[in-house]
Tab-separated table of C-alpha atoms in Angstrom:
chain	number	residue	atom	x	y	z
A	1	MET	CA	117.642	-39.375	-68.517
A	2	ASN	CA	119.081	-42.506	-66.897
A	3	GLU	CA	122.816	-42.913	-67.469
A	4	LYS	CA	123.583	-45.124	-64.472
A	5	ASP	CA	122.868	-48.849	-64.551
A	6	ILE	CA	121.087	-49.704	-61.329
A	7	LEU	CA	118.827	-52.388	-59.864
A	8	VAL	CA	116.313	-51.887	-57.053
A	9	ARG	CA	114.409	-54.314	-54.817
A	10	ALA	CA	111.055	-53.510	-53.291
A	11	LEU	CA	108.277	-54.919	-51.147
A	12	SER	CA	104.657	-53.822	-51.252
A	13	LYS	CA	103.450	-52.050	-48.127
A	14	ASN	CA	101.185	-55.023	-47.303
A	15	GLU	CA	104.240	-57.314	-47.796
A	16	GLU	CA	102.319	-59.546	-50.198
A	17	VAL	CA	104.335	-58.673	-53.329
A	18	ARG	CA	108.085	-58.501	-53.843
A	19	ALA	CA	109.580	-56.826	-56.868
A	20	PHE	CA	112.812	-56.093	-58.724
A	21	ALA	CA	113.410	-53.472	-61.407
A	22	LEU	CA	116.446	-52.199	-63.236
A	23	THR	CA	117.756	-49.953	-65.943
A	24	ASP	CA	120.863	-51.223	-67.739
A	25	LYS	CA	121.280	-49.257	-70.945
A	26	GLY	CA	125.069	-49.117	-70.522
A	27	ILE	CA	125.377	-52.878	-70.187
A	28	ALA	CA	123.211	-53.589	-73.244
A	29	GLU	CA	125.173	-51.066	-75.295
A	30	GLU	CA	128.498	-52.548	-74.121
A	31	ALA	CA	127.318	-55.986	-75.241
A	32	ARG	CA	126.208	-54.587	-78.605
A	33	LYS	CA	129.600	-53.017	-79.248
A	34	LEU	CA	131.626	-56.008	-78.060
A	35	HIS	CA	129.677	-58.551	-80.115
A	36	GLU	CA	128.717	-56.243	-83.022
A	37	THR	CA	125.151	-57.500	-82.791
A	38	SER	CA	122.339	-56.916	-85.244
A	39	PRO	CA	119.255	-55.094	-83.891
A	40	ILE	CA	117.423	-58.392	-83.262
A	41	ALA	CA	120.436	-59.926	-81.500
A	42	THR	CA	120.941	-56.719	-79.493
A	43	GLU	CA	117.373	-56.843	-78.202
A	44	ALA	CA	117.441	-60.564	-77.446
A	45	LEU	CA	120.782	-60.460	-75.659
A	46	GLY	CA	119.895	-57.207	-73.883
A	47	ARG	CA	116.690	-58.657	-72.458
A	48	THR	CA	118.493	-61.797	-71.320
A	49	LEU	CA	121.212	-59.709	-69.641
A	50	SER	CA	118.520	-57.798	-67.733
A	51	ALA	CA	116.929	-61.067	-66.643
A	52	GLY	CA	120.301	-62.412	-65.561
A	53	LEU	CA	120.925	-59.394	-63.345
A	54	ILE	CA	117.556	-59.764	-61.640
A	55	LEU	CA	117.990	-63.494	-61.070
A	56	GLY	CA	121.520	-62.840	-59.829
A	57	ASP	CA	120.136	-60.454	-57.232
A	58	MET	CA	117.791	-63.223	-56.083
A	59	MET	CA	120.787	-65.397	-55.141
A	60	LYS	CA	121.900	-65.715	-51.526
A	61	GLU	CA	125.408	-64.334	-51.106
A	62	LYS	CA	128.641	-63.083	-52.666
A	63	GLY	CA	130.108	-65.583	-55.105
A	64	ASP	CA	126.777	-67.151	-56.082
A	65	LEU	CA	126.223	-67.367	-59.831
A	66	VAL	CA	123.214	-67.798	-62.077
A	67	THR	CA	123.277	-68.742	-65.764
A	68	ILE	CA	120.418	-68.417	-68.257
A	69	GLN	CA	120.633	-70.349	-71.535
A	70	PHE	CA	118.285	-70.342	-74.508
A	71	PHE	CA	119.054	-73.166	-76.968
A	72	GLY	CA	116.719	-72.844	-79.938
A	73	ASP	CA	116.397	-73.817	-83.573
A	74	GLY	CA	115.953	-70.195	-84.651
A	75	GLY	CA	118.611	-68.055	-86.274
A	76	LEU	CA	120.110	-66.820	-82.990
A	77	LYS	CA	120.852	-70.453	-81.991
A	78	HIS	CA	122.176	-69.943	-78.465
A	79	ILE	CA	121.981	-67.107	-75.933
A	80	LEU	CA	123.974	-67.458	-72.725
A	81	VAL	CA	124.134	-64.998	-69.822
A	82	THR	CA	125.921	-65.382	-66.493
A	83	SER	CA	125.415	-63.024	-63.563
A	84	ASP	CA	126.370	-62.937	-59.906
A	85	PHE	CA	125.003	-61.683	-56.605
A	86	GLU	CA	127.195	-58.571	-56.828
A	87	GLY	CA	125.478	-57.225	-59.929
A	88	GLN	CA	128.064	-58.271	-62.517
A	89	VAL	CA	126.917	-59.804	-65.784
A	90	LYS	CA	128.289	-61.071	-69.086
A	91	GLY	CA	126.774	-62.883	-72.042
A	92	TYR	CA	126.843	-63.682	-75.729
A	93	VAL	CA	124.668	-64.816	-78.608
A	94	SER	CA	125.951	-67.489	-81.007
A	95	VAL	CA	124.885	-65.681	-84.193
A	96	PRO	CA	125.314	-61.972	-83.387
A	97	GLY	CA	124.655	-60.875	-86.955
A	98	TYR	CA	121.303	-62.644	-87.306
A	99	THR	CA	118.650	-60.642	-89.133
A	100	ALA	CA	115.096	-61.426	-90.238
A	101	LEU	CA	112.444	-59.717	-92.290
A	102	SER	CA	110.272	-57.657	-89.985
A	103	THR	CA	106.714	-58.877	-89.669
A	104	GLY	CA	105.445	-55.668	-88.112
A	105	GLU	CA	104.523	-57.414	-84.872
A	106	GLU	CA	106.601	-56.295	-81.892
A	107	GLY	CA	108.868	-59.055	-80.606
A	108	ASP	CA	107.984	-61.484	-83.401
A	109	ASP	CA	111.477	-61.375	-84.914
A	110	ILE	CA	112.993	-62.287	-81.553
A	111	ARG	CA	110.581	-65.204	-81.162
A	112	LYS	CA	111.555	-66.486	-84.612
A	113	GLY	CA	115.217	-65.899	-83.834
A	114	ILE	CA	114.986	-68.111	-80.752
A	115	GLY	CA	112.586	-70.685	-82.163
A	116	ARG	CA	111.842	-73.986	-80.412
A	117	GLY	CA	114.204	-75.594	-77.947
A	118	THR	CA	115.042	-75.357	-74.261
A	119	LEU	CA	115.455	-72.718	-71.568
A	120	THR	CA	117.861	-73.694	-68.804
A	121	VAL	CA	118.508	-71.830	-65.560
A	122	ILE	CA	121.546	-72.907	-63.542
A	123	ARG	CA	122.116	-71.630	-60.013
A	124	ASP	CA	125.557	-72.174	-58.507
A	125	TYR	CA	125.611	-71.789	-54.720
A	126	HIS	CA	129.118	-73.322	-54.552
A	127	LEU	CA	127.801	-76.593	-53.196
A	128	LYS	CA	128.781	-79.967	-54.640
A	129	GLU	CA	126.637	-79.553	-57.750
A	130	PRO	CA	124.910	-76.469	-59.232
A	131	TYR	CA	121.106	-76.537	-59.247
A	132	SER	CA	119.844	-76.800	-62.818
A	133	SER	CA	116.282	-76.615	-64.115
A	134	GLN	CA	115.157	-76.868	-67.732
A	135	ILE	CA	111.884	-76.327	-69.584
A	136	ALA	CA	110.850	-76.345	-73.216
A	137	ILE	CA	110.817	-72.869	-74.749
A	138	HIS	CA	107.174	-71.853	-74.487
A	139	THR	CA	106.831	-68.851	-76.800
A	140	GLY	CA	110.287	-67.582	-77.791
A	141	ASP	CA	109.499	-64.354	-75.968
A	142	ILE	CA	112.258	-64.032	-73.360
A	143	ALA	CA	110.177	-62.394	-70.639
A	144	GLY	CA	107.245	-64.710	-71.319
A	145	ASP	CA	109.411	-67.821	-71.182
A	146	LEU	CA	110.970	-66.764	-67.881
A	147	THR	CA	107.504	-66.106	-66.461
A	148	TYR	CA	106.541	-69.613	-67.593
A	149	TYR	CA	109.763	-71.019	-66.119
A	150	PHE	CA	108.919	-69.701	-62.657
A	151	SER	CA	105.418	-71.158	-62.818
A	152	GLN	CA	106.616	-74.566	-64.010
A	153	SER	CA	109.954	-75.079	-62.276
A	154	GLU	CA	109.475	-73.123	-59.075
A	155	GLN	CA	105.685	-72.978	-58.766
A	156	THR	CA	105.970	-69.273	-57.931
A	157	PRO	CA	103.438	-66.820	-59.427
A	158	THR	CA	105.762	-64.432	-61.267
A	159	SER	CA	105.546	-61.808	-63.973
A	160	VAL	CA	108.620	-60.730	-65.927
A	161	GLY	CA	108.746	-57.653	-68.141
A	162	LEU	CA	111.845	-56.901	-70.258
A	163	ASP	CA	112.458	-54.401	-73.025
A	164	VAL	CA	115.206	-52.777	-75.109
A	165	LEU	CA	114.793	-49.599	-77.148
A	166	LEU	CA	117.123	-48.975	-80.109
A	167	GLY	CA	117.899	-45.875	-82.105
A	168	GLU	CA	117.900	-45.725	-85.883
A	169	ASP	CA	121.621	-46.548	-85.876
A	170	GLY	CA	121.049	-49.654	-83.746
A	171	ALA	CA	122.533	-48.139	-80.573
A	172	VAL	CA	120.743	-48.827	-77.283
A	173	LEU	CA	118.638	-45.908	-76.062
A	174	ALA	CA	117.175	-47.718	-73.050
A	175	SER	CA	117.083	-51.185	-71.544
A	176	GLY	CA	115.654	-52.763	-68.429
A	177	GLY	CA	112.627	-54.374	-66.911
A	178	TYR	CA	111.040	-55.849	-63.826
A	179	LEU	CA	110.199	-59.083	-62.051
A	180	ILE	CA	107.155	-59.259	-59.778
A	181	GLN	CA	106.374	-62.168	-57.444
A	182	LEU	CA	103.399	-62.910	-55.232
A	183	MET	CA	104.139	-64.050	-51.699
A	184	PRO	CA	102.486	-67.376	-50.690
A	185	PHE	CA	100.051	-65.604	-48.363
A	186	ALA	CA	98.878	-62.988	-50.895
A	187	SER	CA	95.169	-62.198	-50.689
A	188	GLN	CA	92.752	-62.496	-53.577
A	189	LYS	CA	92.398	-58.703	-53.579
A	190	THR	CA	96.160	-58.349	-54.071
A	191	ILE	CA	96.121	-60.932	-56.859
A	192	ASP	CA	93.243	-59.213	-58.666
A	193	THR	CA	94.860	-55.774	-58.417
A	194	LEU	CA	98.209	-57.043	-59.651
A	195	VAL	CA	96.651	-58.900	-62.582
A	196	ARG	CA	94.821	-55.728	-63.544
A	197	ASN	CA	98.012	-53.652	-63.358
A	198	LEU	CA	100.061	-56.103	-65.405
A	199	SER	CA	97.404	-56.522	-68.085
A	200	ARG	CA	97.834	-52.913	-69.193
A	201	PRO	CA	100.132	-52.482	-72.228
A	202	PHE	CA	103.192	-50.569	-71.080
A	203	PRO	CA	106.306	-49.474	-73.068
A	204	ILE	CA	108.969	-50.362	-70.489
A	205	ALA	CA	112.084	-49.199	-72.329
A	206	GLN	CA	110.449	-46.018	-73.607
A	207	TYR	CA	109.478	-45.212	-70.013
A	208	LEU	CA	113.017	-45.872	-68.770
A	209	VAL	CA	114.448	-43.285	-71.165
A	210	SER	CA	113.409	-40.609	-68.684
A	211	HIS	CA	112.349	-42.480	-65.526
A	212	THR	CA	114.030	-44.512	-62.802
A	213	PRO	CA	113.489	-48.149	-61.824
A	214	GLU	CA	111.735	-46.901	-58.674
A	215	GLU	CA	109.271	-44.973	-60.826
A	216	LEU	CA	108.784	-48.029	-63.032
A	217	LEU	CA	107.770	-50.046	-59.969
A	218	SER	CA	105.396	-47.312	-58.838
A	219	VAL	CA	103.526	-47.791	-62.138
A	220	VAL	CA	103.582	-51.588	-62.170
A	221	LEU	CA	102.679	-51.762	-58.470
A	222	ASP	CA	100.105	-48.992	-58.575
A	223	GLY	CA	98.037	-49.168	-55.404
A	224	PHE	CA	100.620	-51.183	-53.455
A	225	ASP	CA	102.828	-48.329	-52.199
A	226	PRO	CA	106.106	-50.202	-52.901
A	227	GLN	CA	108.849	-49.721	-50.308
A	228	ILE	CA	112.407	-49.809	-51.694
A	229	THR	CA	114.420	-52.345	-49.681
A	230	GLY	CA	117.729	-52.131	-51.517
A	231	THR	CA	119.616	-50.714	-54.498
A	232	LYS	CA	122.639	-52.001	-56.363
A	233	ASP	CA	124.892	-50.716	-59.123
A	234	VAL	CA	125.097	-53.260	-61.938
A	235	SER	CA	127.781	-53.608	-64.588
A	236	TRP	CA	129.199	-55.654	-67.443
A	237	HIS	CA	132.107	-57.718	-66.179
A	238	CYS	CA	134.136	-60.472	-67.816
A	239	SER	CA	136.464	-62.496	-65.617
A	240	CYS	CA	138.596	-63.912	-68.434
A	241	SER	CA	142.376	-63.848	-68.010
A	242	GLU	CA	145.546	-65.412	-69.361
A	243	GLU	CA	145.457	-67.990	-66.565
A	244	ARG	CA	141.842	-68.917	-67.276
A	245	GLY	CA	142.786	-69.363	-70.916
A	246	LYS	CA	145.469	-71.848	-69.885
A	247	MET	CA	142.890	-73.752	-67.874
A	248	VAL	CA	140.665	-73.984	-70.956
A	249	ILE	CA	143.550	-75.269	-73.079
A	250	ALA	CA	144.309	-77.856	-70.386
A	251	THR	CA	140.807	-79.296	-70.801
A	252	LEU	CA	141.665	-80.234	-74.404
A	253	GLY	CA	143.801	-83.091	-73.129
A	254	ARG	CA	147.351	-84.282	-73.696
A	255	LYS	CA	147.012	-85.449	-77.306
A	256	GLU	CA	145.531	-82.167	-78.545
A	257	ILE	CA	148.158	-80.078	-76.729
A	258	GLU	CA	150.993	-82.289	-77.957
A	259	GLU	CA	149.753	-81.739	-81.522
A	260	MET	CA	149.790	-77.956	-80.948
A	261	ILE	CA	153.369	-78.183	-79.690
A	262	ARG	CA	154.467	-80.216	-82.734
A	263	GLU	CA	153.089	-77.530	-85.026
A	264	ASN	CA	155.441	-75.096	-83.237
A	265	LYS	CA	153.112	-72.135	-83.719
A	266	PRO	CA	151.612	-69.740	-81.167
A	267	VAL	CA	148.044	-70.667	-80.219
A	268	GLU	CA	145.401	-67.963	-79.916
A	269	ALA	CA	142.390	-68.292	-77.619
A	270	SER	CA	139.474	-65.862	-77.712
A	271	CYS	CA	136.944	-65.188	-74.938
A	272	VAL	CA	133.367	-65.785	-76.144
A	273	PHE	CA	132.041	-63.180	-73.708
A	274	CYS	CA	134.243	-60.157	-74.399
A	275	GLY	CA	136.272	-61.134	-77.467
A	276	LYS	CA	139.635	-60.536	-75.791
A	277	LYS	CA	142.395	-62.632	-77.354
A	278	TYR	CA	145.230	-64.425	-75.591
A	279	THR	CA	148.267	-65.902	-77.345
A	280	TYR	CA	150.250	-68.831	-75.952
A	281	THR	CA	153.775	-69.748	-77.079
A	282	LYS	CA	155.189	-73.242	-77.533
A	283	GLU	CA	156.929	-72.890	-74.169
A	284	GLU	CA	153.678	-71.998	-72.448
A	285	LEU	CA	151.942	-74.964	-74.065
A	286	GLU	CA	154.719	-77.223	-72.781
A	287	GLU	CA	154.193	-75.780	-69.315
A	288	ILE	CA	150.449	-76.525	-69.532
A	289	LEU	CA	151.193	-80.061	-70.729
A	290	SER	CA	153.627	-80.702	-67.866
A	291	SER	CA	150.931	-79.734	-65.365
A	292	LEU	CA	148.575	-82.469	-66.594
A	293	PRO	CA	148.527	-85.879	-64.898
A	294	GLN	CA	150.273	-88.626	-66.791
A	295	GLU	CA	147.961	-91.007	-68.640
A	296	LYS	CA	147.980	-94.549	-67.330
A	297	ARG	CA	149.311	-97.113	-69.769
A	298	ALA	CA	147.367	-100.283	-70.405
A	299	ALA	CA	148.897	-103.401	-68.823
């Protein structure tokens, strides 16, 4: 049984296919506990966290960040996940308690929970401006929409598979997935073989209960003899702190902070990613206010 959250990268022996796979049960379960998510929200957020980790590994260097956002008109409203090149991820869903009547079709509740709207992927390479690309949500299926995103925004033939398996009590039993990309020089034989492999129904999370990401790739890339080119431990990580909370309060502006000071009550700020709470006294608010530039008066 897999207890360690890990991501692997691979390249087919003919170097025409590159692939990523991971198992991240611990991360999905941590998110479930932190946000007290319903089963539907747990699956939706868990799949997006897996995707974030894979896209984070596709970044260039330490410090690079990638953010995935689903804004839909379904009951989940907003899913946001941020990951980095080092394998650290965090995320939240706006309506963690969302539930829907089951239709009996796998994944249908998640599609309804997301609904229609936009999928945005933001890559921050620490240049002047992050690179942002947005598409209309195609199906509401997280893996399917990311596959569509790569074809539309990056013109890269890609297949994404994501899955979360829950127990009767809602706890995460397995989570993970894969991302497969064709290299520009891939032969028609490679394309045909890969299409055939990916067209087979396959229970990803059920498989990951007792198999590794390497073994998952050996199934998905059957006939390609995948060579593992790297492995990485992945983890849930929130970078919130008391100082970051002060920075957020500072963005409210002078008038809002002055009003808080007049009320003479401690102000509590809560992190949307991990739920940790920070309390700021009147004196601390005055310190934040004094650090802001003075507003120019009209002549």
